[in-house]
mmCIF file of C-alpha atoms in Angstrom:
data_model
loop_
_atom_site.group_PDB
_atom_site.id
_atom_site.type_symbol
_atom_site.label_atom_id
_atom_site.label_comp_id
_atom_site.label_asym_id
_atom_site.label_seq_id
_atom_site.Cartn_x
_atom_site.Cartn_y
_atom_site.Cartn_z
ATOM 1 C CA GLY A 1 2.379 4.818 21.960
ATOM 2 C CA SER A 2 2.076 6.576 18.599
ATOM 3 C CA VAL A 3 5.170 5.506 15.791
ATOM 4 C CA PRO A 4 6.345 9.250 14.878
ATOM 5 C CA LEU A 5 6.321 9.838 10.978
ATOM 6 C CA GLY A 6 9.951 10.044 11.088
ATOM 7 C CA VAL A 7 10.205 6.752 11.835
ATOM 8 C CA TYR A 8 8.038 5.325 8.664
ATOM 9 C CA GLY A 9 9.805 7.770 6.384
ATOM 10 C CA LYS A 10 13.279 6.484 7.373
ATOM 11 C CA TYR A 11 11.873 3.271 6.574
ATOM 12 C CA LEU A 12 10.056 3.911 3.587
ATOM 13 C CA SER A 13 13.281 5.853 2.440
ATOM 14 C CA THR A 14 15.139 2.300 1.954
ATOM 15 C CA PHE A 15 12.445 0.857 -0.079
ATOM 16 C CA ALA A 16 13.575 1.799 -3.364
ATOM 17 C CA ASN A 17 15.548 4.933 -5.101
ATOM 18 C CA ALA A 18 12.804 7.294 -6.914
ATOM 19 C CA VAL A 19 12.448 5.144 -9.716
ATOM 20 C CA GLY A 20 11.692 2.402 -7.633
ATOM 21 C CA TRP A 21 9.129 4.305 -6.144
ATOM 22 C CA VAL A 22 7.701 5.683 -9.336
ATOM 23 C CA VAL A 23 7.445 2.004 -10.847
ATOM 24 C CA LEU A 24 6.149 0.801 -7.503
ATOM 25 C CA GLY A 25 3.430 3.963 -7.387
ATOM 26 C CA LEU A 26 2.732 2.945 -11.149
ATOM 27 C CA LEU A 27 2.150 -0.676 -10.492
ATOM 28 C CA TRP A 28 0.019 0.292 -7.458
ATOM 29 C CA LEU A 29 -2.377 3.296 -9.474
ATOM 30 C CA VAL A 30 -2.767 0.939 -12.601
ATOM 31 C CA THR A 31 -3.712 -2.317 -10.191
ATOM 32 C CA GLU A 32 -6.343 -0.092 -8.727
ATOM 33 C CA GLY A 33 -7.335 1.268 -11.844
ATOM 34 C CA SER A 34 -7.898 -2.013 -13.550
ATOM 35 C CA GLY A 35 -10.037 -3.255 -10.410
ATOM 36 C CA THR A 36 -12.201 0.031 -11.244
ATOM 37 C CA VAL A 37 -12.640 -0.689 -14.693
ATOM 38 C CA MET A 38 -13.161 -4.199 -13.961
ATOM 39 C CA SER A 39 -16.460 -2.911 -12.118
ATOM 40 C CA TRP A 40 -17.398 -0.586 -15.022
ATOM 41 C CA TRP A 41 -17.253 -3.047 -17.331
ATOM 42 C CA LEU A 42 -19.706 -5.262 -14.920
ATOM 43 C CA GLN A 43 -22.167 -2.446 -14.887
ATOM 44 C CA GLN A 44 -21.951 -1.501 -18.765
ATOM 45 C CA TRP A 45 -22.366 -5.661 -19.321
ATOM 46 C CA THR A 46 -25.773 -5.363 -17.125
ATOM 47 C CA GLY A 47 -26.696 -2.064 -18.440
ATOM 48 C CA ASN A 48 -26.100 -1.925 -22.191
ATOM 49 C CA VAL A 49 -28.407 -3.873 -24.593
ATOM 50 C CA TYR A 50 -26.008 -3.117 -27.422
ATOM 51 C CA LEU A 51 -23.900 -5.429 -25.611
ATOM 52 C CA ASP A 52 -26.274 -8.348 -25.615
ATOM 53 C CA SER A 53 -26.275 -7.773 -29.740
ATOM 54 C CA LEU A 54 -22.893 -8.660 -29.979
ATOM 55 C CA GLY A 55 -23.017 -12.436 -28.679
ATOM 56 C CA PHE A 56 -22.908 -13.787 -25.528
ATOM 57 C CA TYR A 57 -19.272 -14.720 -24.997
ATOM 58 C CA TYR A 58 -17.764 -11.005 -25.969
ATOM 59 C CA PRO A 59 -18.692 -10.115 -22.774
ATOM 60 C CA ILE A 60 -17.204 -12.636 -21.059
ATOM 61 C CA LEU A 61 -14.314 -12.240 -23.184
ATOM 62 C CA ILE A 62 -13.831 -9.012 -21.875
ATOM 63 C CA TYR A 63 -14.244 -9.113 -18.365
ATOM 64 C CA ALA A 64 -11.955 -12.240 -18.485
ATOM 65 C CA MET A 65 -8.987 -10.529 -20.443
ATOM 66 C CA ILE A 66 -9.604 -7.771 -17.460
ATOM 67 C CA CYS A 67 -9.520 -10.126 -14.627
ATOM 68 C CA VAL A 68 -6.197 -12.243 -16.098
ATOM 69 C CA PHE A 69 -4.537 -8.338 -16.788
ATOM 70 C CA GLN A 70 -5.241 -7.344 -13.180
ATOM 71 C CA ALA A 71 -4.096 -10.992 -11.719
ATOM 72 C CA LEU A 72 -0.818 -10.524 -13.959
ATOM 73 C CA LEU A 73 -0.254 -6.973 -12.555
ATOM 74 C CA GLY A 74 -1.254 -7.974 -9.189
ATOM 75 C CA LEU A 75 1.811 -10.919 -9.343
ATOM 76 C CA VAL A 76 4.198 -8.180 -10.874
ATOM 77 C CA ARG A 77 3.501 -5.613 -8.232
ATOM 78 C CA ALA A 78 3.940 -8.307 -5.429
ATOM 79 C CA LEU A 79 7.255 -9.421 -7.107
ATOM 80 C CA VAL A 80 8.347 -5.613 -6.774
ATOM 81 C CA TRP A 81 6.991 -5.524 -3.356
ATOM 82 C CA VAL A 82 8.705 -8.170 -1.943
ATOM 83 C CA GLN A 83 11.974 -7.199 -4.104
ATOM 84 C CA CYS A 84 11.566 -3.535 -2.066
ATOM 85 C CA CYS A 85 10.777 -5.182 1.620
ATOM 86 C CA THR A 86 13.945 -7.526 1.085
ATOM 87 C CA ARG A 87 15.609 -4.578 0.269
ATOM 88 C CA SER A 88 14.392 -2.514 3.007
ATOM 89 C CA ALA A 89 14.958 -5.209 5.695
ATOM 90 C CA GLN A 90 18.415 -6.175 4.794
ATOM 91 C CA LEU A 91 19.653 -2.238 4.361
ATOM 92 C CA MET A 92 18.072 -1.681 8.103
ATOM 93 C CA HIS A 93 19.475 -4.890 9.485
ATOM 94 C CA ASP A 94 22.883 -3.605 8.293
ATOM 95 C CA GLN A 95 22.355 -0.353 9.966
ATOM 96 C CA LEU A 96 21.544 -1.669 12.982
ATOM 97 C CA VAL A 97 24.455 -4.008 13.187
ATOM 98 C CA LYS A 98 26.303 -1.250 12.324
ATOM 99 C CA ARG A 99 24.923 0.672 15.485
ATOM 100 C CA VAL A 100 25.600 -2.253 17.973
ATOM 101 C CA ILE A 101 29.227 -2.622 16.804
ATOM 102 C CA GLN A 102 30.099 0.833 17.197
ATOM 103 C CA ALA A 103 28.702 0.759 20.824
ATOM 104 C CA PRO A 104 31.345 1.907 23.449
ATOM 105 C CA THR A 105 32.940 -1.066 25.166
ATOM 106 C CA SER A 106 30.529 0.022 28.291
ATOM 107 C CA PHE A 107 27.842 -0.803 26.782
ATOM 108 C CA PHE A 108 28.289 -4.361 26.443
ATOM 109 C CA ASP A 109 29.995 -4.751 29.771
ATOM 110 C CA THR A 110 26.800 -2.911 31.762
ATOM 111 C CA THR A 111 24.404 -5.328 29.180
ATOM 112 C CA PRO A 112 24.166 -8.346 28.894
ATOM 113 C CA THR A 113 23.836 -10.235 25.975
ATOM 114 C CA GLY A 114 20.666 -12.019 26.028
ATOM 115 C CA ARG A 115 18.771 -8.612 26.505
ATOM 116 C CA ILE A 116 21.122 -7.377 23.610
ATOM 117 C CA LEU A 117 20.395 -10.440 21.109
ATOM 118 C CA ASN A 118 16.595 -10.361 22.214
ATOM 119 C CA ARG A 119 16.321 -6.834 21.411
ATOM 120 C CA PHE A 120 17.681 -7.314 18.122
ATOM 121 C CA SER A 121 15.703 -10.228 17.140
ATOM 122 C CA GLY A 122 12.295 -8.304 18.260
ATOM 123 C CA ASP A 123 13.662 -5.095 16.141
ATOM 124 C CA VAL A 124 14.128 -7.090 12.657
ATOM 125 C CA THR A 125 11.145 -9.194 12.901
ATOM 126 C CA GLN A 126 9.002 -6.050 12.964
ATOM 127 C CA VAL A 127 10.845 -4.746 10.305
ATOM 128 C CA ASP A 128 10.905 -8.020 8.233
ATOM 129 C CA LEU A 129 7.242 -9.325 9.016
ATOM 130 C CA GLN A 130 5.307 -6.323 10.701
ATOM 131 C CA MET A 131 6.247 -3.404 8.926
ATOM 132 C CA PRO A 132 5.577 -4.476 5.073
ATOM 133 C CA ALA A 133 2.373 -5.505 6.006
ATOM 134 C CA GLN A 134 1.361 -2.684 8.019
ATOM 135 C CA VAL A 135 2.508 0.242 5.266
ATOM 136 C CA GLU A 136 1.092 -2.312 1.829
ATOM 137 C CA GLY A 137 -2.260 -2.191 3.941
ATOM 138 C CA VAL A 138 -2.152 1.399 4.821
ATOM 139 C CA ILE A 139 -1.837 2.038 0.957
ATOM 140 C CA ASN A 140 -3.818 -0.372 -0.257
ATOM 141 C CA VAL A 141 -6.731 1.371 1.828
ATOM 142 C CA TRP A 142 -5.917 4.819 0.682
ATOM 143 C CA LEU A 143 -5.895 4.035 -2.636
ATOM 144 C CA THR A 144 -9.017 1.949 -2.533
ATOM 145 C CA MET A 145 -10.557 4.880 -0.493
ATOM 146 C CA ILE A 146 -9.268 7.428 -3.291
ATOM 147 C CA ALA A 147 -10.955 5.307 -6.201
ATOM 148 C CA THR A 148 -14.076 4.808 -4.537
ATOM 149 C CA MET A 149 -14.411 8.468 -4.253
ATOM 150 C CA VAL A 150 -13.247 9.615 -7.559
ATOM 151 C CA VAL A 151 -15.917 6.972 -9.017
ATOM 152 C CA VAL A 152 -18.385 8.214 -6.978
ATOM 153 C CA GLY A 153 -17.992 11.801 -7.338
ATOM 154 C CA LEU A 154 -18.091 11.528 -11.267
ATOM 155 C CA GLY A 155 -21.366 9.984 -10.751
ATOM 156 C CA SER A 156 -22.078 12.749 -8.714
ATOM 157 C CA TYR A 157 -20.443 15.783 -7.978
ATOM 158 C CA TRP A 158 -22.232 16.662 -5.235
ATOM 159 C CA PHE A 159 -20.673 13.731 -2.928
ATOM 160 C CA PHE A 160 -17.539 15.860 -2.668
ATOM 161 C CA VAL A 161 -19.549 18.850 -1.066
ATOM 162 C CA ALA A 162 -20.627 16.148 1.269
ATOM 163 C CA VAL A 163 -17.195 14.256 1.451
ATOM 164 C CA VAL A 164 -14.408 17.402 2.171
ATOM 165 C CA PRO A 165 -16.763 18.791 5.619
ATOM 166 C CA CYS A 166 -16.722 14.887 6.692
ATOM 167 C CA MET A 167 -13.065 14.463 5.563
ATOM 168 C CA VAL A 168 -12.165 17.734 7.557
ATOM 169 C CA LEU A 169 -14.028 16.870 10.971
ATOM 170 C CA PHE A 170 -12.262 13.329 10.708
ATOM 171 C CA PHE A 171 -8.858 14.428 10.406
ATOM 172 C CA VAL A 172 -9.643 16.909 13.172
ATOM 173 C CA LEU A 173 -11.402 14.264 15.656
ATOM 174 C CA MET A 174 -8.557 12.081 14.861
ATOM 175 C CA SER A 175 -5.924 14.159 15.899
ATOM 176 C CA VAL A 176 -7.838 15.216 19.332
ATOM 177 C CA TYR A 177 -8.288 11.576 20.395
ATOM 178 C CA ARG A 178 -4.440 10.649 19.349
ATOM 179 C CA LYS A 179 -3.062 12.917 21.766
#
């Protein structure tokens, strides 16, 4: 079945405060932007005769600097992401323990301990391992798609004329098939 958006919202609300989300968002945008700049520089390098007159190593040096910047930025983003995921997992775990402890005694009388532990460990595994990877994957795919559409759209504004109806059709079909 599908997971309601409120569950993802609750999960994401435990990641960081507003400042943390701004920092994480900026890191993601700048990392994605540096990847776009890297592609742009390769296009400039291969299609610009003037750059050849600057020497053989100049374009390579610029490209290497962009690559190193993107790698370092990716590392910082990954460290911030892991910190946010750890914070979220800890808060969710604490909330889960609190709810189980506050359960009425009749719950513990009727529910076997093994079932409680099994359910508890399964939920913790979901929050600790699977949710961060899924959320990060969704964010990466959306940012890459938006960056690609902006770059293509800047090259030809007719692209937006074609892509908007396709996006509307996609979301309509998605909502029909998810029911």
